[in-house]
PDB file of C-alpha atoms in Angstrom:
ATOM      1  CA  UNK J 266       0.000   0.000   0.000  1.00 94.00           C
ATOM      2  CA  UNK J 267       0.802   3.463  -0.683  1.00 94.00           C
ATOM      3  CA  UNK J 268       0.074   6.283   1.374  1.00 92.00           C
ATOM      4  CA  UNK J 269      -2.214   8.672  -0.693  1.00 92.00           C
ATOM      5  CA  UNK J 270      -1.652  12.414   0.389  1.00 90.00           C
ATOM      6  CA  UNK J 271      -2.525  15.837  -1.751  1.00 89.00           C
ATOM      7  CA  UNK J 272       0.081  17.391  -3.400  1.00 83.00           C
ATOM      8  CA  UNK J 273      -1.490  20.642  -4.017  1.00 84.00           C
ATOM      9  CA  UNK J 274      -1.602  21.255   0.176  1.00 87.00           C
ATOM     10  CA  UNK J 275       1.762  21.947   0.757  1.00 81.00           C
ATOM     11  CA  UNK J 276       5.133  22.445  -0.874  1.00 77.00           C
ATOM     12  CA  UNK J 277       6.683  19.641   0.949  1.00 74.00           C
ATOM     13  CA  UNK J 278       7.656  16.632  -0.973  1.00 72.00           C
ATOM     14  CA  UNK J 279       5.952  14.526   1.497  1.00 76.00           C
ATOM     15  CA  UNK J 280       3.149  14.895   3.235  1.00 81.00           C
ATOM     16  CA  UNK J 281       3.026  16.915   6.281  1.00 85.00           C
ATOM     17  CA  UNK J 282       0.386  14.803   7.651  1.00 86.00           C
ATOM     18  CA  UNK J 283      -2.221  17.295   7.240  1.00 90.00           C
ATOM     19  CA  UNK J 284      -2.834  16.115   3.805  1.00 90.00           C
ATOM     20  CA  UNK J 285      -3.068  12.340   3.857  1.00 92.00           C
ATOM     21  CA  UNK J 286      -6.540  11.196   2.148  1.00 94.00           C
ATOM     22  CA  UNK J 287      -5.677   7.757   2.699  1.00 95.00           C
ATOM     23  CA  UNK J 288      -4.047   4.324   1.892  1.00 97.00           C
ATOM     24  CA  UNK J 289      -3.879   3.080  -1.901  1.00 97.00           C
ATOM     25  CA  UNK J 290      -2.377   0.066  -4.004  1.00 97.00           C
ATOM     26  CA  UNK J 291       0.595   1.034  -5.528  1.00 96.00           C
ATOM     27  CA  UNK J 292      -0.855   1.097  -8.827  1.00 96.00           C
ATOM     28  CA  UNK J 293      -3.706   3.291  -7.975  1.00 96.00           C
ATOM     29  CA  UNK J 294      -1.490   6.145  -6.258  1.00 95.00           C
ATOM     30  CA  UNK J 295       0.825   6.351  -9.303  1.00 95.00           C
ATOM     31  CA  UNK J 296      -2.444   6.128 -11.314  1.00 96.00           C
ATOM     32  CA  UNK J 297      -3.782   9.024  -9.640  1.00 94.00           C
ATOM     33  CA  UNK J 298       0.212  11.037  -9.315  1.00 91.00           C
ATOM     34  CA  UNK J 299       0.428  10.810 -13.515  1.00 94.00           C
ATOM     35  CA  UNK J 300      -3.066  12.325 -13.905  1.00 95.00           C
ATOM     36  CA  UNK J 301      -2.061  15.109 -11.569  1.00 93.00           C
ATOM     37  CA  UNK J 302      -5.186  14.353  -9.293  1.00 93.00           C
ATOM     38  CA  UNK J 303      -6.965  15.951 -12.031  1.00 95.00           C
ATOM     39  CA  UNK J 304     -10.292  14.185 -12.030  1.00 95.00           C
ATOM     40  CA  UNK J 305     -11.181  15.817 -15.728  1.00 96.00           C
ATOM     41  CA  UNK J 306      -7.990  13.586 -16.860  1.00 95.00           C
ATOM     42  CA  UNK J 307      -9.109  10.443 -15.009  1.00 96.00           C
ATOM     43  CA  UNK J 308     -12.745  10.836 -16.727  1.00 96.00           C
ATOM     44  CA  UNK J 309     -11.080  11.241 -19.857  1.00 95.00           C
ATOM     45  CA  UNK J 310      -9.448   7.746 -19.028  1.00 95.00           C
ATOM     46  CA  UNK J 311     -12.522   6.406 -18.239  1.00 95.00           C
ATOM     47  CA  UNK J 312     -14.801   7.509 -21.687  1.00 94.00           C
ATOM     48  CA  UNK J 313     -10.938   6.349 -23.417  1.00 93.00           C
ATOM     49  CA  UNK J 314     -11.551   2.802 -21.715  1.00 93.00           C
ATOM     50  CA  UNK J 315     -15.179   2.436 -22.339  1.00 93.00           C
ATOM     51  CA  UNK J 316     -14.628   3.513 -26.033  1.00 91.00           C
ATOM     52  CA  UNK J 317     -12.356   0.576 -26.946  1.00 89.00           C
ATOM     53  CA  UNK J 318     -14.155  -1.743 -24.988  1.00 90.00           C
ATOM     54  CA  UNK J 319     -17.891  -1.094 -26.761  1.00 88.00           C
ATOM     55  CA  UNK J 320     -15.603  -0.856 -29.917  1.00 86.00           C
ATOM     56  CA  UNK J 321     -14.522  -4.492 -30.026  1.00 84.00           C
ATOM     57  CA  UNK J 322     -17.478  -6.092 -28.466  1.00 82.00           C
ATOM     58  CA  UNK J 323     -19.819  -4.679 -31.430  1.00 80.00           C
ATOM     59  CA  UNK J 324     -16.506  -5.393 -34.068  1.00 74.00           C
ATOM     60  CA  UNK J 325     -16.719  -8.848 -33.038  1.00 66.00           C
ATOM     61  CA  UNK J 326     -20.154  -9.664 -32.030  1.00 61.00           C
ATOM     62  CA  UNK J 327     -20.678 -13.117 -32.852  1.00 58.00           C
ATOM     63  CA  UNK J 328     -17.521 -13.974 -34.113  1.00 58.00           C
ATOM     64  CA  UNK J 329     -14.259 -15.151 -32.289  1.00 61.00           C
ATOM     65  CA  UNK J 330     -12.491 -11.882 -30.175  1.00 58.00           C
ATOM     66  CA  UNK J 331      -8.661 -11.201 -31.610  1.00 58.00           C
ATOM     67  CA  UNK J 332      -6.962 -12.219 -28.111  1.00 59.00           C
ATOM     68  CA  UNK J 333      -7.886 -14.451 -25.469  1.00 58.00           C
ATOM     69  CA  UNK J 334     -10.587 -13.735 -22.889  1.00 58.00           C
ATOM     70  CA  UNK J 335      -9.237 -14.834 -19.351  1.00 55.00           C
ATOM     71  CA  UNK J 336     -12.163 -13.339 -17.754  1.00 57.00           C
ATOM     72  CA  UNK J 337     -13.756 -16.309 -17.492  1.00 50.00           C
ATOM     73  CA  UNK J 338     -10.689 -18.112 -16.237  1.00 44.00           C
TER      74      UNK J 338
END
């Protein structure tokens, strides 16, 4: 885990203590440090995701998808 803090709250590199939002996976805290806490970024993400994802389930309705599906593994 990864101690989540705001960057924005003070000019320290780490947090002063005041600022800590919480405890993340290490993946989600660098998630959230590349997008610059910017939520309009992380939406962005999000419509990016659900784009491709509607994109090749209607390009391959019906027929075989052009990887392997492990979620039903």
């Amino acid at each position: 885990f990864s101690v989540d803090h705001d960057h924005n709250h003070c000019d320290s590199p780490k947090s002063c203590g005041t600022c800590v939002r919480g405890l993340l996976c290490t993946n989600c805290n660098h998630t959230l440090g590349s997008a610059r806490d910017d939520v309009v970024v992380l939406a962005r993400m999000i419509d990016y995701l659900n784009y491709h994802k509607e994109r090749l389930e209607n390009e391959y309705v019906g027929s075989e998808l052009p990887f392997e599906d492990f979620s039903r593994t």
